[in-house]
Amino acid sequence: MYPRAFRYHRAASLPEAVSMLTDLGEEARLLAGGQSLIPLMKLRLASPAHLVDLNFVPGLEYVRELGNELRVGALTRHAQIEESQEASRIPIVHDCAAGIADIQVRNRGTLGGSLAEADPTGDWAPVLLVLGTEVVCQGTGGERTVKLEDFLVDAFVTTLAPNELVKEIRIAKPPKKSGGAYIAAKRSAPVYASAGVAVQLTMEDSNVCREAGIALGAVGLTAIRPREAEQVLRGKAVDAKSIEAAAEAAMHAADPQSDMRGSAEYKRVLVRALVKRALDAALRRSRGERVEVSHLYA
Ligand SMILES: Cc1cc2nc3c(=O)[nH]c(=O)nc-3n(C[C@H](O)[C@H](O)[C@H](O)COP(=O)(O)OP(=O)(O)OC[C@H]3O[C@@H](n4cnc5c(N)ncnc54)[C@H](O)[C@@H]3O)c2cc1C
């Protein structure tokens, strides 16, 4: 289907994009990679009267290390993150970028667009939540920095004002003796996950866990932090027994809906299996092992 007619505006700078959004009002939407917005427009689930194109704003595509942070420009494509040496030093970030859809989507889709879209089945939110992430937003009053957990409000809802945009994403680099992994179960590459699990561990030594972060994607209206599952691991040996207990607790925290990607019961069972796999990979990575993880396709 064709989208409703709209007016196209090309912003040359961030202040110009903000001012266009302000002048055009709530009928205007930003265009980044177009990988969510354009399909929605073609289905007429979104019909903005104006599109403000960010793609010609210079200086928004980068992955940089700065102190204890990885800084990513809002317009950085998933494929650029997948190929970035800096990003690959945080393996869970690479797991996520490399597993999104297919190369066509990864070449166009952006990190800023993914977070602004706040799709409950998007892969980035669970991964960035377990790392500790801040979102730099730009509006008429200048910049503000928001923790990702506060930025994401509900399914498809963020704290962004209609005339505000995402400028940069700041990801905290994990301390030494850390390991993380992100594994999703998908029916095929170019579809969203049926369930996804992000795990980030920081260890006291090779067995005892100091800090555990777990987030579940696609099994709730926003990414879910299964706090009991994290608590099971904190200060304890990470072994078969504690992994089983954490997986069980995470399964109970999941709140999935039955849909074309599977029944709610099936997705809960998926969560339990994915938590075990992700914990195993994260633990091995925390010990310095090179572990390749891949999504499950079924
Ligand atoms: C076939 C297919 C499969 C996909 N599979 C997956 C998947 O498995 N996992 C996954 O995570 N994603 C998946 N996606 C989505 C993809 O990751 C998109 O890149 C992402 O959802 C949106 O990014 P975008 O840059 O394309 O944003 P756009 O589609 O351009 O914009 C999305 C929304 O965000 C707003 N926006 C964009 N940039 C900004 C900004 N800087 N500041 C404020 N608002 C902004 C837009 O106005 C719009 O409302 C898939 C997409 C397709 C087409």
mmCIF file of C-alpha atoms and ligand atoms in Angstrom:
data_model
loop_
_atom_site.group_PDB
_atom_site.id
_atom_site.type_symbol
_atom_site.label_atom_id
_atom_site.label_comp_id
_atom_site.label_asym_id
_atom_site.label_seq_id
_atom_site.Cartn_x
_atom_site.Cartn_y
_atom_site.Cartn_z
ATOM 1 C CA MET A 1 0.000 0.000 0.000
ATOM 2 C CA TYR A 2 1.110 3.602 -0.569
ATOM 3 C CA PRO A 3 1.433 6.009 2.358
ATOM 4 C CA ARG A 4 -0.773 9.075 2.641
ATOM 5 C CA ALA A 5 0.754 12.118 0.915
ATOM 6 C CA PHE A 6 3.244 13.987 3.111
ATOM 7 C CA ARG A 7 5.658 16.887 2.849
ATOM 8 C CA TYR A 8 9.358 16.111 2.977
ATOM 9 C CA HIS A 9 11.758 18.427 4.864
ATOM 10 C CA ARG A 10 15.524 17.990 4.952
ATOM 11 C CA ALA A 11 17.261 19.190 8.126
ATOM 12 C CA ALA A 12 20.889 20.320 7.798
ATOM 13 C CA SER A 13 21.625 20.486 11.528
ATOM 14 C CA LEU A 14 20.172 19.331 14.835
ATOM 15 C CA PRO A 15 18.928 22.819 15.820
ATOM 16 C CA GLU A 16 17.241 23.060 12.421
ATOM 17 C CA ALA A 17 15.575 19.649 12.933
ATOM 18 C CA VAL A 18 14.290 20.769 16.348
ATOM 19 C CA SER A 19 13.029 24.051 14.946
ATOM 20 C CA MET A 20 11.284 22.257 12.032
ATOM 21 C CA LEU A 21 9.583 19.894 14.489
ATOM 22 C CA THR A 22 8.526 22.877 16.609
ATOM 23 C CA ASP A 23 7.129 24.821 13.630
ATOM 24 C CA LEU A 24 5.397 21.852 11.987
ATOM 25 C CA GLY A 25 3.774 20.620 15.211
ATOM 26 C CA GLU A 26 2.558 17.163 16.176
ATOM 27 C CA GLU A 27 1.790 16.186 12.564
ATOM 28 C CA ALA A 28 5.558 15.983 11.909
ATOM 29 C CA ARG A 29 7.793 12.944 12.434
ATOM 30 C CA LEU A 30 11.535 12.499 12.199
ATOM 31 C CA LEU A 31 12.862 10.115 9.561
ATOM 32 C CA ALA A 32 16.033 8.192 10.444
ATOM 33 C CA GLY A 33 16.538 4.741 8.867
ATOM 34 C CA GLY A 34 12.856 4.482 7.990
ATOM 35 C CA GLN A 35 12.849 0.792 8.920
ATOM 36 C CA SER A 36 9.945 1.172 11.347
ATOM 37 C CA LEU A 37 8.317 4.391 10.181
ATOM 38 C CA ILE A 38 8.052 3.704 6.438
ATOM 39 C CA PRO A 39 6.396 0.256 6.822
ATOM 40 C CA LEU A 40 3.942 1.795 9.323
ATOM 41 C CA MET A 41 3.184 4.603 6.846
ATOM 42 C CA LYS A 42 2.685 2.124 4.015
ATOM 43 C CA LEU A 43 0.241 0.201 6.183
ATOM 44 C CA ARG A 44 -1.345 3.571 7.121
ATOM 45 C CA LEU A 45 -0.848 2.815 10.799
ATOM 46 C CA ALA A 46 1.069 6.116 10.831
ATOM 47 C CA SER A 47 0.179 9.016 8.552
ATOM 48 C CA PRO A 48 2.349 12.009 9.412
ATOM 49 C CA ALA A 49 1.709 15.109 7.319
ATOM 50 C CA HIS A 50 5.418 16.048 7.430
ATOM 51 C CA LEU A 51 8.668 14.059 7.519
ATOM 52 C CA VAL A 52 11.828 15.760 8.814
ATOM 53 C CA ASP A 53 14.780 13.840 7.406
ATOM 54 C CA LEU A 54 17.760 13.535 9.772
ATOM 55 C CA ASN A 55 19.958 11.690 7.261
ATOM 56 C CA PHE A 56 21.690 14.845 5.999
ATOM 57 C CA VAL A 57 22.633 16.144 9.449
ATOM 58 C CA PRO A 58 26.406 15.687 9.690
ATOM 59 C CA GLY A 59 28.170 14.221 12.713
ATOM 60 C CA LEU A 60 25.431 11.926 14.008
ATOM 61 C CA GLU A 61 26.974 8.577 12.927
ATOM 62 C CA TYR A 62 29.817 7.457 15.195
ATOM 63 C CA VAL A 63 30.895 4.929 17.823
ATOM 64 C CA ARG A 64 33.506 6.402 20.186
ATOM 65 C CA GLU A 65 35.110 5.439 23.465
ATOM 66 C CA LEU A 66 35.308 8.289 25.943
ATOM 67 C CA GLY A 67 36.513 7.487 29.439
ATOM 68 C CA ASN A 68 34.270 4.776 30.847
ATOM 69 C CA GLU A 69 31.649 5.188 28.156
ATOM 70 C CA LEU A 70 30.891 4.058 24.661
ATOM 71 C CA ARG A 71 29.205 6.944 22.889
ATOM 72 C CA VAL A 72 27.054 6.266 19.861
ATOM 73 C CA GLY A 73 25.523 8.930 17.629
ATOM 74 C CA ALA A 74 21.767 8.631 17.184
ATOM 75 C CA LEU A 75 22.000 8.060 13.425
ATOM 76 C CA THR A 76 24.549 5.237 13.709
ATOM 77 C CA ARG A 77 23.312 2.199 11.778
ATOM 78 C CA HIS A 78 23.073 -1.228 13.404
ATOM 79 C CA ALA A 79 25.621 -2.465 10.816
ATOM 80 C CA GLN A 80 28.135 0.226 11.830
ATOM 81 C CA ILE A 81 27.852 -0.907 15.447
ATOM 82 C CA GLU A 82 28.197 -4.544 14.346
ATOM 83 C CA GLU A 83 31.446 -3.661 12.554
ATOM 84 C CA SER A 84 32.832 -1.281 15.167
ATOM 85 C CA GLN A 85 36.020 -2.344 16.966
ATOM 86 C CA GLU A 86 35.099 -0.117 19.910
ATOM 87 C CA ALA A 87 31.650 -1.709 20.244
ATOM 88 C CA SER A 88 33.058 -5.239 19.948
ATOM 89 C CA ARG A 89 34.898 -4.680 23.251
ATOM 90 C CA ILE A 90 31.463 -4.997 24.872
ATOM 91 C CA PRO A 91 30.452 -8.386 23.418
ATOM 92 C CA ILE A 92 26.763 -8.108 24.312
ATOM 93 C CA VAL A 93 26.554 -4.941 22.170
ATOM 94 C CA HIS A 94 28.002 -6.823 19.223
ATOM 95 C CA ASP A 95 25.602 -9.773 19.844
ATOM 96 C CA CYS A 96 22.690 -7.369 19.587
ATOM 97 C CA ALA A 97 23.801 -5.349 16.561
ATOM 98 C CA ALA A 98 24.748 -8.444 14.558
ATOM 99 C CA GLY A 99 21.453 -10.216 15.283
ATOM 100 C CA ILE A 100 18.976 -7.544 14.213
ATOM 101 C CA ALA A 101 16.929 -8.687 11.231
ATOM 102 C CA ASP A 102 18.927 -8.981 7.990
ATOM 103 C CA ILE A 103 21.744 -6.912 6.513
ATOM 104 C CA GLN A 104 19.350 -4.682 4.556
ATOM 105 C CA VAL A 105 17.629 -3.594 7.777
ATOM 106 C CA ARG A 106 20.935 -3.310 9.667
ATOM 107 C CA ASN A 107 22.391 -1.077 6.938
ATOM 108 C CA ARG A 108 19.585 1.464 7.311
ATOM 109 C CA GLY A 109 18.120 1.127 10.821
ATOM 110 C CA THR A 110 19.615 3.362 13.523
ATOM 111 C CA LEU A 111 20.158 3.060 17.254
ATOM 112 C CA GLY A 112 18.439 6.401 17.924
ATOM 113 C CA GLY A 113 15.424 5.356 15.840
ATOM 114 C CA SER A 114 15.169 2.011 17.639
ATOM 115 C CA LEU A 115 15.131 3.604 21.088
ATOM 116 C CA ALA A 116 12.750 6.378 20.030
ATOM 117 C CA GLU A 117 10.386 3.783 18.523
ATOM 118 C CA ALA A 118 10.316 1.865 21.858
ATOM 119 C CA ASP A 119 8.949 -1.243 20.187
ATOM 120 C CA PRO A 120 8.500 -3.867 22.942
ATOM 121 C CA THR A 121 10.016 -6.467 20.609
ATOM 122 C CA GLY A 122 13.063 -4.323 19.707
ATOM 123 C CA ASP A 123 16.416 -5.867 20.618
ATOM 124 C CA TRP A 124 18.310 -2.822 21.902
ATOM 125 C CA ALA A 125 16.341 -1.948 25.045
ATOM 126 C CA PRO A 126 17.076 -5.126 27.082
ATOM 127 C CA VAL A 127 20.743 -5.053 26.109
ATOM 128 C CA LEU A 128 21.311 -1.403 26.932
ATOM 129 C CA LEU A 129 19.347 -1.662 30.187
ATOM 130 C CA VAL A 130 21.695 -4.287 31.656
ATOM 131 C CA LEU A 131 24.718 -2.160 30.753
ATOM 132 C CA GLY A 132 23.545 1.128 32.230
ATOM 133 C CA THR A 133 22.769 3.594 29.452
ATOM 134 C CA GLU A 134 21.899 7.241 29.159
ATOM 135 C CA VAL A 135 20.110 8.936 26.292
ATOM 136 C CA VAL A 136 21.056 12.488 25.334
ATOM 137 C CA CYS A 137 18.001 14.324 24.022
ATOM 138 C CA GLN A 138 17.960 17.690 22.263
ATOM 139 C CA GLY A 139 15.023 20.078 22.301
ATOM 140 C CA THR A 140 14.342 23.797 22.149
ATOM 141 C CA GLY A 141 15.805 24.352 25.616
ATOM 142 C CA GLY A 142 19.072 22.563 24.779
ATOM 143 C CA GLU A 143 20.197 19.096 25.859
ATOM 144 C CA ARG A 144 19.063 16.819 28.667
ATOM 145 C CA THR A 145 20.436 13.407 29.628
ATOM 146 C CA VAL A 146 17.982 10.703 30.713
ATOM 147 C CA LYS A 147 18.623 7.218 32.072
ATOM 148 C CA LEU A 148 17.320 4.645 29.606
ATOM 149 C CA GLU A 149 14.991 3.132 32.236
ATOM 150 C CA ASP A 150 13.342 6.566 32.591
ATOM 151 C CA PHE A 151 13.422 7.281 28.848
ATOM 152 C CA LEU A 152 11.350 4.162 28.045
ATOM 153 C CA VAL A 153 7.865 4.707 29.453
ATOM 154 C CA ASP A 154 5.612 2.098 27.840
ATOM 155 C CA ALA A 155 5.132 0.226 24.581
ATOM 156 C CA PHE A 156 5.925 2.762 21.834
ATOM 157 C CA VAL A 157 6.069 5.588 24.412
ATOM 158 C CA THR A 158 9.173 7.493 25.551
ATOM 159 C CA THR A 159 9.769 10.700 27.484
ATOM 160 C CA LEU A 160 10.616 12.542 24.238
ATOM 161 C CA ALA A 161 8.556 15.675 23.646
ATOM 162 C CA PRO A 162 7.118 15.936 20.089
ATOM 163 C CA ASN A 163 9.780 18.517 19.179
ATOM 164 C CA GLU A 164 12.663 16.723 20.868
ATOM 165 C CA LEU A 165 15.092 14.216 19.377
ATOM 166 C CA VAL A 166 17.673 11.648 20.430
ATOM 167 C CA LYS A 167 21.176 12.977 19.820
ATOM 168 C CA GLU A 168 23.498 10.430 21.440
ATOM 169 C CA ILE A 169 23.453 7.179 23.423
ATOM 170 C CA ARG A 170 26.013 6.753 26.240
ATOM 171 C CA ILE A 171 26.718 3.183 27.277
ATOM 172 C CA ALA A 172 28.678 2.453 30.485
ATOM 173 C CA LYS A 173 31.664 0.172 29.826
ATOM 174 C CA PRO A 174 31.513 -2.892 32.107
ATOM 175 C CA PRO A 175 34.270 -3.216 34.735
ATOM 176 C CA LYS A 176 36.948 -5.929 34.676
ATOM 177 C CA LYS A 177 35.837 -9.550 35.261
ATOM 178 C CA SER A 178 32.575 -8.828 33.447
ATOM 179 C CA GLY A 179 30.838 -10.800 30.762
ATOM 180 C CA GLY A 180 27.535 -10.403 28.984
ATOM 181 C CA ALA A 181 25.478 -12.084 26.294
ATOM 182 C CA TYR A 182 22.272 -11.413 24.366
ATOM 183 C CA ILE A 183 20.323 -14.265 22.828
ATOM 184 C CA ALA A 184 16.926 -14.040 21.168
ATOM 185 C CA ALA A 185 14.669 -16.686 19.688
ATOM 186 C CA LYS A 186 13.321 -15.710 16.283
ATOM 187 C CA ARG A 187 11.285 -17.553 13.673
ATOM 188 C CA SER A 188 13.643 -16.288 10.969
ATOM 189 C CA ALA A 189 16.229 -13.536 10.527
ATOM 190 C CA PRO A 190 14.031 -10.711 9.198
ATOM 191 C CA VAL A 191 11.452 -10.862 11.982
ATOM 192 C CA TYR A 192 11.376 -9.544 15.525
ATOM 193 C CA ALA A 193 12.152 -11.843 18.454
ATOM 194 C CA SER A 194 9.603 -14.137 20.078
ATOM 195 C CA ALA A 195 11.656 -13.624 23.239
ATOM 196 C CA GLY A 196 15.100 -12.180 23.976
ATOM 197 C CA VAL A 197 17.331 -12.303 27.047
ATOM 198 C CA ALA A 198 20.219 -9.977 27.931
ATOM 199 C CA VAL A 199 22.565 -10.929 30.767
ATOM 200 C CA GLN A 200 25.508 -8.966 32.157
ATOM 201 C CA LEU A 201 27.604 -10.370 35.017
ATOM 202 C CA THR A 202 30.430 -8.837 37.011
ATOM 203 C CA MET A 203 32.318 -11.441 38.998
ATOM 204 C CA GLU A 204 34.285 -11.319 42.288
ATOM 205 C CA ASP A 205 36.405 -14.204 41.056
ATOM 206 C CA SER A 206 35.922 -16.924 38.466
ATOM 207 C CA ASN A 207 32.851 -18.339 40.283
ATOM 208 C CA VAL A 208 31.233 -15.812 42.596
ATOM 209 C CA CYS A 209 28.997 -13.129 41.125
ATOM 210 C CA ARG A 210 29.274 -9.561 42.393
ATOM 211 C CA GLU A 211 26.635 -7.942 40.167
ATOM 212 C CA ALA A 212 24.053 -9.463 37.852
ATOM 213 C CA GLY A 213 21.860 -7.659 35.342
ATOM 214 C CA ILE A 214 19.143 -9.501 33.427
ATOM 215 C CA ALA A 215 16.553 -8.016 31.060
ATOM 216 C CA LEU A 216 13.847 -9.758 29.065
ATOM 217 C CA GLY A 217 12.673 -8.469 25.699
ATOM 218 C CA ALA A 218 9.483 -9.127 23.711
ATOM 219 C CA VAL A 219 7.698 -10.677 26.716
ATOM 220 C CA GLY A 220 6.075 -7.544 28.138
ATOM 221 C CA LEU A 221 5.015 -4.033 27.125
ATOM 222 C CA THR A 222 8.560 -2.851 27.856
ATOM 223 C CA ALA A 223 11.758 -4.743 28.626
ATOM 224 C CA ILE A 224 11.384 -6.493 31.998
ATOM 225 C CA ARG A 225 14.057 -6.631 34.725
ATOM 226 C CA PRO A 226 13.478 -9.901 36.635
ATOM 227 C CA ARG A 227 14.839 -8.607 39.960
ATOM 228 C CA GLU A 228 14.410 -11.910 41.794
ATOM 229 C CA ALA A 229 16.461 -13.698 39.168
ATOM 230 C CA GLU A 230 19.238 -11.100 39.531
ATOM 231 C CA GLN A 231 19.081 -11.448 43.316
ATOM 232 C CA VAL A 232 19.471 -15.227 43.074
ATOM 233 C CA LEU A 233 22.914 -14.710 41.534
ATOM 234 C CA ARG A 234 24.263 -11.703 43.433
ATOM 235 C CA GLY A 235 26.995 -12.711 45.908
ATOM 236 C CA LYS A 236 26.602 -16.412 45.009
ATOM 237 C CA ALA A 237 28.495 -18.972 42.994
ATOM 238 C CA VAL A 238 27.220 -19.103 39.415
ATOM 239 C CA ASP A 239 26.707 -22.834 38.946
ATOM 240 C CA ALA A 240 24.106 -25.207 37.569
ATOM 241 C CA LYS A 241 21.893 -24.784 40.640
ATOM 242 C CA SER A 242 21.881 -20.973 40.746
ATOM 243 C CA ILE A 243 21.527 -20.755 36.949
ATOM 244 C CA GLU A 244 18.467 -23.021 37.136
ATOM 245 C CA ALA A 245 16.976 -20.911 39.963
ATOM 246 C CA ALA A 246 17.606 -17.638 38.091
ATOM 247 C CA ALA A 247 16.081 -19.036 34.901
ATOM 248 C CA GLU A 248 12.998 -20.177 36.811
ATOM 249 C CA ALA A 249 12.596 -16.759 38.487
ATOM 250 C CA ALA A 250 13.008 -14.963 35.153
ATOM 251 C CA MET A 251 10.368 -17.189 33.581
ATOM 252 C CA HIS A 252 7.895 -16.163 36.288
ATOM 253 C CA ALA A 253 8.710 -12.471 35.791
ATOM 254 C CA ALA A 254 7.948 -12.636 32.051
ATOM 255 C CA ASP A 255 4.561 -11.244 31.051
ATOM 256 C CA PRO A 256 4.133 -12.323 27.413
ATOM 257 C CA GLN A 257 1.054 -12.261 25.218
ATOM 258 C CA SER A 258 0.011 -14.995 22.822
ATOM 259 C CA ASP A 259 0.377 -13.865 19.219
ATOM 260 C CA MET A 260 1.667 -14.987 15.823
ATOM 261 C CA ARG A 261 5.108 -15.529 17.395
ATOM 262 C CA GLY A 262 3.831 -18.161 19.819
ATOM 263 C CA SER A 263 1.650 -18.746 22.854
ATOM 264 C CA ALA A 264 2.344 -16.987 26.135
ATOM 265 C CA GLU A 265 3.243 -20.349 27.683
ATOM 266 C CA TYR A 266 5.737 -21.121 24.899
ATOM 267 C CA LYS A 267 7.402 -17.719 25.338
ATOM 268 C CA ARG A 268 7.769 -18.273 29.101
ATOM 269 C CA VAL A 269 9.526 -21.576 28.432
ATOM 270 C CA LEU A 270 11.710 -19.808 25.864
ATOM 271 C CA VAL A 271 12.722 -17.251 28.489
ATOM 272 C CA ARG A 272 13.835 -19.993 30.879
ATOM 273 C CA ALA A 273 15.953 -21.674 28.176
ATOM 274 C CA LEU A 274 17.440 -18.379 26.936
ATOM 275 C CA VAL A 275 18.405 -17.238 30.446
ATOM 276 C CA LYS A 276 20.369 -20.466 30.940
ATOM 277 C CA ARG A 277 22.181 -20.103 27.614
ATOM 278 C CA ALA A 278 22.914 -16.413 28.106
ATOM 279 C CA LEU A 279 24.185 -16.952 31.659
ATOM 280 C CA ASP A 280 26.489 -19.725 30.502
ATOM 281 C CA ALA A 281 27.944 -17.521 27.733
ATOM 282 C CA ALA A 282 28.226 -14.463 30.012
ATOM 283 C CA LEU A 283 30.048 -16.466 32.693
ATOM 284 C CA ARG A 284 32.533 -17.870 30.190
ATOM 285 C CA ARG A 285 33.133 -14.436 28.718
ATOM 286 C CA SER A 286 33.751 -13.015 32.210
ATOM 287 C CA ARG A 287 36.597 -15.538 32.448
ATOM 288 C CA GLY A 288 38.130 -14.238 29.238
ATOM 289 C CA GLU A 289 36.895 -17.005 26.930
ATOM 290 C CA ARG A 290 35.961 -16.033 23.375
ATOM 291 C CA VAL A 291 32.394 -17.251 23.031
ATOM 292 C CA GLU A 292 30.353 -16.797 19.859
ATOM 293 C CA VAL A 293 26.657 -16.565 20.562
ATOM 294 C CA SER A 294 23.969 -16.692 17.972
ATOM 295 C CA HIS A 295 20.212 -16.258 18.091
ATOM 296 C CA LEU A 296 18.008 -19.342 17.960
ATOM 297 C CA TYR A 297 15.980 -19.605 14.765
ATOM 298 C CA ALA A 298 12.967 -21.905 14.946
HETATM 299 C C1 LIG B 1 11.865 -6.449 8.198
HETATM 300 C C2 LIG B 1 12.308 -5.764 9.473
HETATM 301 C C3 LIG B 1 12.764 -6.531 10.521
HETATM 302 C C4 LIG B 1 13.184 -5.923 11.707
HETATM 303 N N1 LIG B 1 13.640 -6.715 12.714
HETATM 304 C C5 LIG B 1 14.088 -6.147 13.844
HETATM 305 C C6 LIG B 1 14.617 -6.945 14.888
HETATM 306 O O1 LIG B 1 14.720 -8.158 14.797
HETATM 307 N N2 LIG B 1 15.026 -6.304 16.019
HETATM 308 C C7 LIG B 1 14.977 -4.935 16.157
HETATM 309 O O2 LIG B 1 15.378 -4.412 17.195
HETATM 310 N N3 LIG B 1 14.502 -4.163 15.172
HETATM 311 C C8 LIG B 1 14.065 -4.728 14.028
HETATM 312 N N4 LIG B 1 13.589 -3.922 13.016
HETATM 313 C C9 LIG B 1 13.513 -2.452 13.214
HETATM 314 C C10 LIG B 1 14.836 -1.777 12.949
HETATM 315 O O3 LIG B 1 15.741 -2.101 13.979
HETATM 316 C C11 LIG B 1 14.706 -0.248 12.905
HETATM 317 O O4 LIG B 1 15.939 0.193 12.553
HETATM 318 C C12 LIG B 1 14.319 0.488 14.160
HETATM 319 O O5 LIG B 1 13.185 0.019 14.761
HETATM 320 C C13 LIG B 1 13.999 1.953 13.909
HETATM 321 O O6 LIG B 1 15.123 2.617 13.484
HETATM 322 P P1 LIG B 1 15.076 3.548 12.204
HETATM 323 O O7 LIG B 1 16.350 4.291 12.215
HETATM 324 O O8 LIG B 1 14.749 2.780 10.997
HETATM 325 O O9 LIG B 1 13.895 4.566 12.591
HETATM 326 P P2 LIG B 1 12.710 5.182 11.724
HETATM 327 O O10 LIG B 1 11.861 4.095 11.170
HETATM 328 O O11 LIG B 1 13.222 6.194 10.780
HETATM 329 O O12 LIG B 1 11.940 5.937 12.918
HETATM 330 C C14 LIG B 1 11.282 5.208 13.912
HETATM 331 C C15 LIG B 1 10.618 6.197 14.886
HETATM 332 O O13 LIG B 1 11.603 6.865 15.656
HETATM 333 C C16 LIG B 1 11.588 8.277 15.421
HETATM 334 N N5 LIG B 1 12.986 8.691 15.386
HETATM 335 C C17 LIG B 1 13.947 8.221 14.545
HETATM 336 N N6 LIG B 1 15.153 8.748 14.890
HETATM 337 C C18 LIG B 1 14.933 9.564 15.944
HETATM 338 C C19 LIG B 1 15.775 10.374 16.753
HETATM 339 N N7 LIG B 1 17.101 10.468 16.548
HETATM 340 N N8 LIG B 1 15.208 11.065 17.771
HETATM 341 C C20 LIG B 1 13.887 10.969 18.023
HETATM 342 N N9 LIG B 1 13.034 10.228 17.299
HETATM 343 C C21 LIG B 1 13.559 9.520 16.265
HETATM 344 C C22 LIG B 1 10.832 8.460 14.109
HETATM 345 O O14 LIG B 1 10.194 9.700 14.037
HETATM 346 C C23 LIG B 1 9.840 7.301 14.178
HETATM 347 O O15 LIG B 1 8.758 7.663 14.977
HETATM 348 C C24 LIG B 1 13.147 -4.498 11.832
HETATM 349 C C25 LIG B 1 12.704 -3.715 10.765
HETATM 350 C C26 LIG B 1 12.271 -4.333 9.589
HETATM 351 C C27 LIG B 1 11.797 -3.491 8.437
#
